[in-house]
Amino acid sequence: MAALQLEKQRGRYAALAIAAVVIVVGIPLWWKTTETYRAWLPFSEISELDSLQLQLSVDIEVVFSRGTLTPEQQKKFPLSHVNEKEHQLHHKTEFSCGSVVVYVIPESSTLLPEDVKVYVGQRRTALLRSPPFKTSWNLKEVLSNLDVEVEQVVSTMSFGHQDIVAALSNRVRMTKVTKESMADSMRAIKSSPGYEITFSLLNPDPKSHSLHWDIEGAVQSYIQPLLNKLAPIANFSVDSQILYYAVLGVNPRFDNSVSAYTLSADSLSHVINPVEARLGSNAASSNPVLNFLLYVPDAHHSPLFIRDHSKRKVPSNAFHSPRWGGIMVYNVNEMYGPEAERPVDININMAKVMGVFLAQLRLMLGVQHTHPPTGFVLQSPGSAGLADWELDRLLWSRSVENIATASTTITSLAQLLDQIGNIVINDNIAQQVSSAVTSLQSAVAELEAGNLAFALQYSREAILASERAFFDPSLLHLLYFPDDQKFAIYIPLFLPMCVPIVLSLLKIVSEAKKRRADKQAKSD
């Protein structure tokens, strides 16, 4: 009897020891070895991105030319504001990026025509005809009298409210935006570190036309100066090709009133897809592609003209597709007679063609239309294809767009990781997220300080880091398991081991209760 009691006691101790080992050692060890690794993320800083407020600043310098102010007014100016210099209005004069210099000239000056109030140059400068000043005015009164004109100059040459709304139109629901600003934003290709530009010559009738185009010289003369100007924004690569027997895929209609074939505006949307299949693609690059096609109609469909929605002939005989590129129809039927020997050698006027493609390229890259107030004259960008203040506006636009895109990406990733606790957050993702947040904060600070080049650089780093973190392969759903799959895996493993332990513990508890009841009965 004593041996039996000793054996039961040893069984109870063994069961308790096994249960203690499982609870104290086994469960914590299993929990620790199977937990999901989640590196630290700056969730508090990411949450602040939802209420991010941008403050864009523009450095404005107002220069009064000789004869604008009377000697009495010059004496009333504080010494800190008097800075007499000889400013040369030379084309090589450089001013800081994002700044505006306004030269105030006398009201009677013949430098500008009488009906011109403001002349905006290629650089970051403008000439402003001075309104009448009273001799008794001090500096504050003189400057306040120029507030309206200077504000108009700044709104013309810098990034305004409508531009901000247009840049954020794809991510924020806005109502107060002009149709033209919205059209410009929808037309421009999205911001990217690089772009591929392809010029294609389509010759559907090589038996009749032997086309020659100096595309290399035309790119160097007309396109490359613009690309050099846009070097701070993105990298560009240019290539060209000639496609034979390539047709538009839409049959033009013959118009007896003009004795020519026409393409209506409604049919233009069906032109791109058949042609795009012949263009090919650069598989080695992930950059967006801008296509510019020069189409020479075959002899049986010449001349060919494009008509707009009002049934009027398009002067450039070209059209563009938002975020894709443009197509120009180049008629050559007037360059040879019906008795000419086929194929006819034709030299394409590249100045005419590149003038159209350059205008389309500006639209595709986001250089928005500028409609100055009455009395303003804008100087032509010249051979550079882009004025300095237009480049500043583009830098503002791209920086704001990149900041909005990166903040949206990081915020969405943080919400996803917060909702699904089983996703592994490795150190690489945490590093990319932290880098994106830091770059965003730096971009906003530089943008507020007016340092556009640094703001664009930080915003590009932010968008690249945020996309690398968002599309990291370790975040794929196949690399983590939902709770129901975990139960399906662990129950067959732990249930056979836990049942004997639980039953032994229940038996020990039952025997303890029985002994306690027997002792209480004996004492009674």
PDB file of C-alpha atoms in Angstrom, residues 283-491:
ATOM      1  CA  ALA A 283      12.598  46.743 -72.247  1.00  0.00           C
ATOM      2  CA  ALA A 284      15.901  47.676 -70.606  1.00  0.00           C
ATOM      3  CA  SER A 285      14.449  50.852 -69.072  1.00  0.00           C
ATOM      4  CA  SER A 286      11.537  51.413 -66.731  1.00  0.00           C
ATOM      5  CA  ASN A 287      11.322  55.137 -67.500  1.00  0.00           C
ATOM      6  CA  PRO A 288       8.217  56.581 -69.168  1.00  0.00           C
ATOM      7  CA  VAL A 289       8.359  56.915 -72.958  1.00  0.00           C
ATOM      8  CA  LEU A 290       7.292  59.969 -74.946  1.00  0.00           C
ATOM      9  CA  ASN A 291       6.538  59.201 -78.598  1.00  0.00           C
ATOM     10  CA  PHE A 292       6.627  61.798 -81.375  1.00  0.00           C
ATOM     11  CA  LEU A 293       5.516  60.509 -84.755  1.00  0.00           C
ATOM     12  CA  LEU A 294       5.895  62.186 -88.139  1.00  0.00           C
ATOM     13  CA  TYR A 295       3.463  60.613 -90.595  1.00  0.00           C
ATOM     14  CA  VAL A 296       3.819  61.180 -94.340  1.00  0.00           C
ATOM     15  CA  PRO A 297       0.573  60.082 -96.084  1.00  0.00           C
ATOM     16  CA  ASP A 298       0.810  57.779 -99.067  1.00  0.00           C
ATOM     17  CA  ALA A 299       0.202  59.149-102.538  1.00  0.00           C
ATOM     18  CA  HIS A 300      -3.367  57.803-102.653  1.00  0.00           C
ATOM     19  CA  HIS A 301      -4.413  59.669 -99.483  1.00  0.00           C
ATOM     20  CA  SER A 302      -2.695  63.013-100.022  1.00  0.00           C
ATOM     21  CA  PRO A 303      -3.131  65.682 -98.934  1.00  0.00           C
ATOM     22  CA  LEU A 304      -4.345  64.697 -95.460  1.00  0.00           C
ATOM     23  CA  PHE A 305      -5.541  67.272 -92.931  1.00  0.00           C
ATOM     24  CA  ILE A 306      -6.698  67.058 -89.327  1.00  0.00           C
ATOM     25  CA  ARG A 307      -9.901  68.799 -88.277  1.00  0.00           C
ATOM     26  CA  ASP A 308     -10.828  69.815 -84.738  1.00  0.00           C
ATOM     27  CA  HIS A 309     -14.215  69.421 -83.045  1.00  0.00           C
ATOM     28  CA  SER A 310     -15.419  72.578 -84.804  1.00  0.00           C
ATOM     29  CA  LYS A 311     -14.636  70.994 -88.213  1.00  0.00           C
ATOM     30  CA  ARG A 312     -11.864  73.543 -88.766  1.00  0.00           C
ATOM     31  CA  LYS A 313      -8.445  72.654 -90.109  1.00  0.00           C
ATOM     32  CA  VAL A 314      -5.759  72.400 -87.416  1.00  0.00           C
ATOM     33  CA  PRO A 315      -2.986  74.882 -88.355  1.00  0.00           C
ATOM     34  CA  SER A 316      -0.147  72.624 -87.224  1.00  0.00           C
ATOM     35  CA  ASN A 317      -1.802  69.520 -88.743  1.00  0.00           C
ATOM     36  CA  ALA A 318      -0.851  67.670 -85.558  1.00  0.00           C
ATOM     37  CA  PHE A 319      -2.414  66.410 -82.335  1.00  0.00           C
ATOM     38  CA  HIS A 320      -1.163  65.052 -79.033  1.00  0.00           C
ATOM     39  CA  SER A 321      -2.323  62.381 -76.625  1.00  0.00           C
ATOM     40  CA  PRO A 322      -1.956  63.154 -72.894  1.00  0.00           C
ATOM     41  CA  ARG A 323       1.010  61.417 -71.274  1.00  0.00           C
ATOM     42  CA  TRP A 324       1.801  59.527 -74.487  1.00  0.00           C
ATOM     43  CA  GLY A 325       3.142  61.907 -77.125  1.00  0.00           C
ATOM     44  CA  GLY A 326       2.139  63.550 -80.389  1.00  0.00           C
ATOM     45  CA  ILE A 327       1.579  62.842 -84.087  1.00  0.00           C
ATOM     46  CA  MET A 328       2.123  65.263 -86.952  1.00  0.00           C
ATOM     47  CA  VAL A 329       0.874  64.729 -90.495  1.00  0.00           C
ATOM     48  CA  TYR A 330       3.360  66.009 -93.084  1.00  0.00           C
ATOM     49  CA  ASN A 331       1.983  66.373 -96.613  1.00  0.00           C
ATOM     50  CA  VAL A 332       4.450  66.148 -99.493  1.00  0.00           C
ATOM     51  CA  ASN A 333       2.112  66.006-102.510  1.00  0.00           C
ATOM     52  CA  GLU A 334       2.950  69.595-103.507  1.00  0.00           C
ATOM     53  CA  MET A 335       6.697  68.841-103.674  1.00  0.00           C
ATOM     54  CA  TYR A 336       6.484  66.846-106.904  1.00  0.00           C
ATOM     55  CA  GLY A 337       4.348  66.515-109.983  1.00  0.00           C
ATOM     56  CA  PRO A 338       2.293  63.574-111.246  1.00  0.00           C
ATOM     57  CA  GLU A 339       4.968  62.699-113.786  1.00  0.00           C
ATOM     58  CA  ALA A 340       7.833  62.541-111.290  1.00  0.00           C
ATOM     59  CA  GLU A 341       9.881  59.366-111.193  1.00  0.00           C
ATOM     60  CA  ARG A 342       9.048  57.111-108.261  1.00  0.00           C
ATOM     61  CA  PRO A 343      10.220  56.922-105.567  1.00  0.00           C
ATOM     62  CA  VAL A 344      10.497  60.680-105.173  1.00  0.00           C
ATOM     63  CA  ASP A 345      13.349  61.978-102.994  1.00  0.00           C
ATOM     64  CA  ILE A 346      11.900  64.309-100.372  1.00  0.00           C
ATOM     65  CA  ASN A 347      13.829  66.307 -97.795  1.00  0.00           C
ATOM     66  CA  ILE A 348      11.675  67.062 -94.759  1.00  0.00           C
ATOM     67  CA  ASN A 349      11.676  70.580 -93.355  1.00  0.00           C
ATOM     68  CA  MET A 350      12.895  69.772 -89.839  1.00  0.00           C
ATOM     69  CA  ALA A 351      12.466  73.341 -88.579  1.00  0.00           C
ATOM     70  CA  LYS A 352       8.727  73.119 -89.206  1.00  0.00           C
ATOM     71  CA  VAL A 353       8.470  69.641 -87.700  1.00  0.00           C
ATOM     72  CA  MET A 354      10.565  70.354 -84.617  1.00  0.00           C
ATOM     73  CA  GLY A 355       8.620  73.533 -83.901  1.00  0.00           C
ATOM     74  CA  VAL A 356       5.507  71.389 -83.446  1.00  0.00           C
ATOM     75  CA  PHE A 357       7.255  68.614 -81.523  1.00  0.00           C
ATOM     76  CA  LEU A 358       8.967  71.135 -79.227  1.00  0.00           C
ATOM     77  CA  ALA A 359       5.612  72.680 -78.290  1.00  0.00           C
ATOM     78  CA  GLN A 360       4.153  69.227 -77.630  1.00  0.00           C
ATOM     79  CA  LEU A 361       7.197  68.212 -75.570  1.00  0.00           C
ATOM     80  CA  ARG A 362       6.788  71.277 -73.368  1.00  0.00           C
ATOM     81  CA  LEU A 363       3.177  70.291 -72.697  1.00  0.00           C
ATOM     82  CA  MET A 364       4.083  66.664 -71.982  1.00  0.00           C
ATOM     83  CA  LEU A 365       6.749  67.697 -69.455  1.00  0.00           C
ATOM     84  CA  GLY A 366       4.376  69.972 -67.544  1.00  0.00           C
ATOM     85  CA  VAL A 367       5.351  73.450 -68.781  1.00  0.00           C
ATOM     86  CA  GLN A 368       1.972  75.089 -68.302  1.00  0.00           C
ATOM     87  CA  HIS A 369       0.394  77.817 -70.349  1.00  0.00           C
ATOM     88  CA  THR A 370       0.881  81.313 -68.961  1.00  0.00           C
ATOM     89  CA  HIS A 371      -1.858  83.890 -69.482  1.00  0.00           C
ATOM     90  CA  PRO A 372      -0.493  87.201 -68.220  1.00  0.00           C
ATOM     91  CA  PRO A 373      -2.754  90.140 -67.336  1.00  0.00           C
ATOM     92  CA  THR A 374      -3.488  92.937 -69.772  1.00  0.00           C
ATOM     93  CA  GLY A 375      -0.444  95.073 -70.491  1.00  0.00           C
ATOM     94  CA  PHE A 376       2.061  92.247 -69.923  1.00  0.00           C
ATOM     95  CA  VAL A 377       4.475  91.086 -72.613  1.00  0.00           C
ATOM     96  CA  LEU A 378       6.417  87.824 -72.266  1.00  0.00           C
ATOM     97  CA  GLN A 379       9.733  87.464 -74.031  1.00  0.00           C
ATOM     98  CA  SER A 380      10.120  84.328 -76.149  1.00  0.00           C
ATOM     99  CA  PRO A 381      12.264  81.601 -74.545  1.00  0.00           C
ATOM    100  CA  GLY A 382      14.480  81.644 -77.617  1.00  0.00           C
ATOM    101  CA  SER A 383      16.735  78.760 -78.576  1.00  0.00           C
ATOM    102  CA  ALA A 384      16.711  77.359 -75.036  1.00  0.00           C
ATOM    103  CA  GLY A 385      13.030  76.482 -75.403  1.00  0.00           C
ATOM    104  CA  LEU A 386      12.354  77.364 -71.768  1.00  0.00           C
ATOM    105  CA  ALA A 387      12.647  80.566 -69.765  1.00  0.00           C
ATOM    106  CA  ASP A 388      14.353  80.510 -66.375  1.00  0.00           C
ATOM    107  CA  TRP A 389      11.164  81.424 -64.550  1.00  0.00           C
ATOM    108  CA  GLU A 390       9.311  78.656 -66.422  1.00  0.00           C
ATOM    109  CA  LEU A 391      11.956  76.243 -65.150  1.00  0.00           C
ATOM    110  CA  ASP A 392      11.347  77.526 -61.617  1.00  0.00           C
ATOM    111  CA  ARG A 393       7.619  76.896 -61.974  1.00  0.00           C
ATOM    112  CA  LEU A 394       8.334  73.385 -63.202  1.00  0.00           C
ATOM    113  CA  LEU A 395      10.670  72.767 -60.252  1.00  0.00           C
ATOM    114  CA  TRP A 396       7.939  73.917 -57.879  1.00  0.00           C
ATOM    115  CA  SER A 397       5.363  71.724 -59.581  1.00  0.00           C
ATOM    116  CA  ARG A 398       7.532  68.599 -59.619  1.00  0.00           C
ATOM    117  CA  SER A 399       8.615  69.084 -56.007  1.00  0.00           C
ATOM    118  CA  VAL A 400       5.039  69.456 -54.776  1.00  0.00           C
ATOM    119  CA  GLU A 401       3.929  66.471 -56.856  1.00  0.00           C
ATOM    120  CA  ASN A 402       6.770  64.296 -55.550  1.00  0.00           C
ATOM    121  CA  ILE A 403       6.081  65.317 -51.952  1.00  0.00           C
ATOM    122  CA  ALA A 404       2.391  64.490 -52.339  1.00  0.00           C
ATOM    123  CA  THR A 405       3.144  61.123 -53.967  1.00  0.00           C
ATOM    124  CA  ALA A 406       5.770  60.094 -51.417  1.00  0.00           C
ATOM    125  CA  SER A 407       3.650  61.129 -48.429  1.00  0.00           C
ATOM    126  CA  THR A 408       0.646  59.219 -49.806  1.00  0.00           C
ATOM    127  CA  THR A 409       2.758  56.110 -50.383  1.00  0.00           C
ATOM    128  CA  ILE A 410       4.345  56.179 -46.921  1.00  0.00           C
ATOM    129  CA  THR A 411       1.016  56.882 -45.196  1.00  0.00           C
ATOM    130  CA  SER A 412      -0.677  54.005 -47.033  1.00  0.00           C
ATOM    131  CA  LEU A 413       2.177  51.645 -46.140  1.00  0.00           C
ATOM    132  CA  ALA A 414       2.038  52.645 -42.485  1.00  0.00           C
ATOM    133  CA  GLN A 415      -1.724  52.038 -42.366  1.00  0.00           C
ATOM    134  CA  LEU A 416      -1.269  48.628 -43.986  1.00  0.00           C
ATOM    135  CA  LEU A 417       1.447  47.561 -41.561  1.00  0.00           C
ATOM    136  CA  ASP A 418      -0.556  48.827 -38.598  1.00  0.00           C
ATOM    137  CA  GLN A 419      -3.702  46.915 -39.606  1.00  0.00           C
ATOM    138  CA  ILE A 420      -1.975  43.606 -40.404  1.00  0.00           C
ATOM    139  CA  GLY A 421       0.272  42.654 -37.519  1.00  0.00           C
ATOM    140  CA  ASN A 422       1.576  39.470 -39.163  1.00  0.00           C
ATOM    141  CA  ILE A 423       3.569  41.242 -41.865  1.00  0.00           C
ATOM    142  CA  VAL A 424       7.306  41.074 -41.363  1.00  0.00           C
ATOM    143  CA  ILE A 425       8.985  44.489 -41.176  1.00  0.00           C
ATOM    144  CA  ASN A 426      12.673  43.885 -41.750  1.00  0.00           C
ATOM    145  CA  ASP A 427      15.445  46.383 -41.168  1.00  0.00           C
ATOM    146  CA  ASN A 428      15.685  47.272 -44.861  1.00  0.00           C
ATOM    147  CA  ILE A 429      12.041  48.382 -44.997  1.00  0.00           C
ATOM    148  CA  ALA A 430      12.426  50.368 -41.781  1.00  0.00           C
ATOM    149  CA  GLN A 431      15.524  52.054 -43.195  1.00  0.00           C
ATOM    150  CA  GLN A 432      13.726  52.964 -46.443  1.00  0.00           C
ATOM    151  CA  VAL A 433      10.711  54.321 -44.559  1.00  0.00           C
ATOM    152  CA  SER A 434      12.884  56.391 -42.234  1.00  0.00           C
ATOM    153  CA  SER A 435      14.873  57.662 -45.216  1.00  0.00           C
ATOM    154  CA  ALA A 436      11.666  58.643 -47.050  1.00  0.00           C
ATOM    155  CA  VAL A 437      10.310  60.504 -44.014  1.00  0.00           C
ATOM    156  CA  THR A 438      13.613  62.336 -43.492  1.00  0.00           C
ATOM    157  CA  SER A 439      13.816  63.273 -47.180  1.00  0.00           C
ATOM    158  CA  LEU A 440      10.211  64.498 -47.106  1.00  0.00           C
ATOM    159  CA  GLN A 441      10.895  66.726 -44.133  1.00  0.00           C
ATOM    160  CA  SER A 442      14.028  68.086 -45.828  1.00  0.00           C
ATOM    161  CA  ALA A 443      12.149  68.692 -49.087  1.00  0.00           C
ATOM    162  CA  VAL A 444       9.418  70.635 -47.306  1.00  0.00           C
ATOM    163  CA  ALA A 445      11.999  72.717 -45.423  1.00  0.00           C
ATOM    164  CA  GLU A 446      13.961  73.506 -48.599  1.00  0.00           C
ATOM    165  CA  LEU A 447      10.755  74.335 -50.459  1.00  0.00           C
ATOM    166  CA  GLU A 448       9.720  76.769 -47.753  1.00  0.00           C
ATOM    167  CA  ALA A 449      13.189  78.361 -47.888  1.00  0.00           C
ATOM    168  CA  GLY A 450      12.941  78.750 -51.668  1.00  0.00           C
ATOM    169  CA  ASN A 451      15.800  76.338 -52.471  1.00  0.00           C
ATOM    170  CA  LEU A 452      14.093  74.674 -55.409  1.00  0.00           C
ATOM    171  CA  ALA A 453      16.993  72.546 -56.613  1.00  0.00           C
ATOM    172  CA  PHE A 454      17.528  70.953 -53.178  1.00  0.00           C
ATOM    173  CA  ALA A 455      13.762  70.594 -52.660  1.00  0.00           C
ATOM    174  CA  LEU A 456      13.441  68.654 -55.921  1.00  0.00           C
ATOM    175  CA  GLN A 457      16.431  66.471 -55.060  1.00  0.00           C
ATOM    176  CA  TYR A 458      15.071  65.567 -51.613  1.00  0.00           C
ATOM    177  CA  SER A 459      11.576  64.971 -53.007  1.00  0.00           C
ATOM    178  CA  ARG A 460      12.965  62.572 -55.612  1.00  0.00           C
ATOM    179  CA  GLU A 461      14.885  60.708 -52.917  1.00  0.00           C
ATOM    180  CA  ALA A 462      11.689  60.514 -50.858  1.00  0.00           C
ATOM    181  CA  ILE A 463       9.616  59.088 -53.671  1.00  0.00           C
ATOM    182  CA  LEU A 464      12.279  56.511 -54.579  1.00  0.00           C
ATOM    183  CA  ALA A 465      12.693  55.369 -50.959  1.00  0.00           C
ATOM    184  CA  SER A 466       8.923  55.196 -50.389  1.00  0.00           C
ATOM    185  CA  GLU A 467       8.375  53.085 -53.510  1.00  0.00           C
ATOM    186  CA  ARG A 468      11.222  50.736 -52.621  1.00  0.00           C
ATOM    187  CA  ALA A 469       9.673  50.213 -49.189  1.00  0.00           C
ATOM    188  CA  PHE A 470       6.118  49.811 -50.515  1.00  0.00           C
ATOM    189  CA  PHE A 471       7.063  47.254 -53.177  1.00  0.00           C
ATOM    190  CA  ASP A 472       9.581  45.313 -51.096  1.00  0.00           C
ATOM    191  CA  PRO A 473       9.244  41.542 -51.824  1.00  0.00           C
ATOM    192  CA  SER A 474       9.158  40.685 -48.112  1.00  0.00           C
ATOM    193  CA  LEU A 475       5.750  42.359 -47.848  1.00  0.00           C
ATOM    194  CA  LEU A 476       4.125  39.830 -50.165  1.00  0.00           C
ATOM    195  CA  HIS A 477       1.120  38.069 -48.664  1.00  0.00           C
ATOM    196  CA  LEU A 478       2.639  34.622 -49.268  1.00  0.00           C
ATOM    197  CA  LEU A 479       5.386  35.321 -46.728  1.00  0.00           C
ATOM    198  CA  TYR A 480       3.056  35.486 -43.705  1.00  0.00           C
ATOM    199  CA  PHE A 481       0.128  33.386 -42.487  1.00  0.00           C
ATOM    200  CA  PRO A 482      -3.305  34.419 -41.222  1.00  0.00           C
ATOM    201  CA  ASP A 483      -4.430  33.207 -37.803  1.00  0.00           C
ATOM    202  CA  ASP A 484      -6.622  30.407 -39.134  1.00  0.00           C
ATOM    203  CA  GLN A 485      -3.666  28.901 -41.001  1.00  0.00           C
ATOM    204  CA  LYS A 486      -1.582  29.083 -37.834  1.00  0.00           C
ATOM    205  CA  PHE A 487      -4.220  27.133 -35.902  1.00  0.00           C
ATOM    206  CA  ALA A 488      -4.351  24.533 -38.669  1.00  0.00           C
ATOM    207  CA  ILE A 489      -0.581  24.052 -38.402  1.00  0.00           C
ATOM    208  CA  TYR A 490      -0.088  24.085 -34.620  1.00  0.00           C
ATOM    209  CA  ILE A 491      -3.167  22.131 -33.393  1.00  0.00           C
TER     210      ILE A 491
END
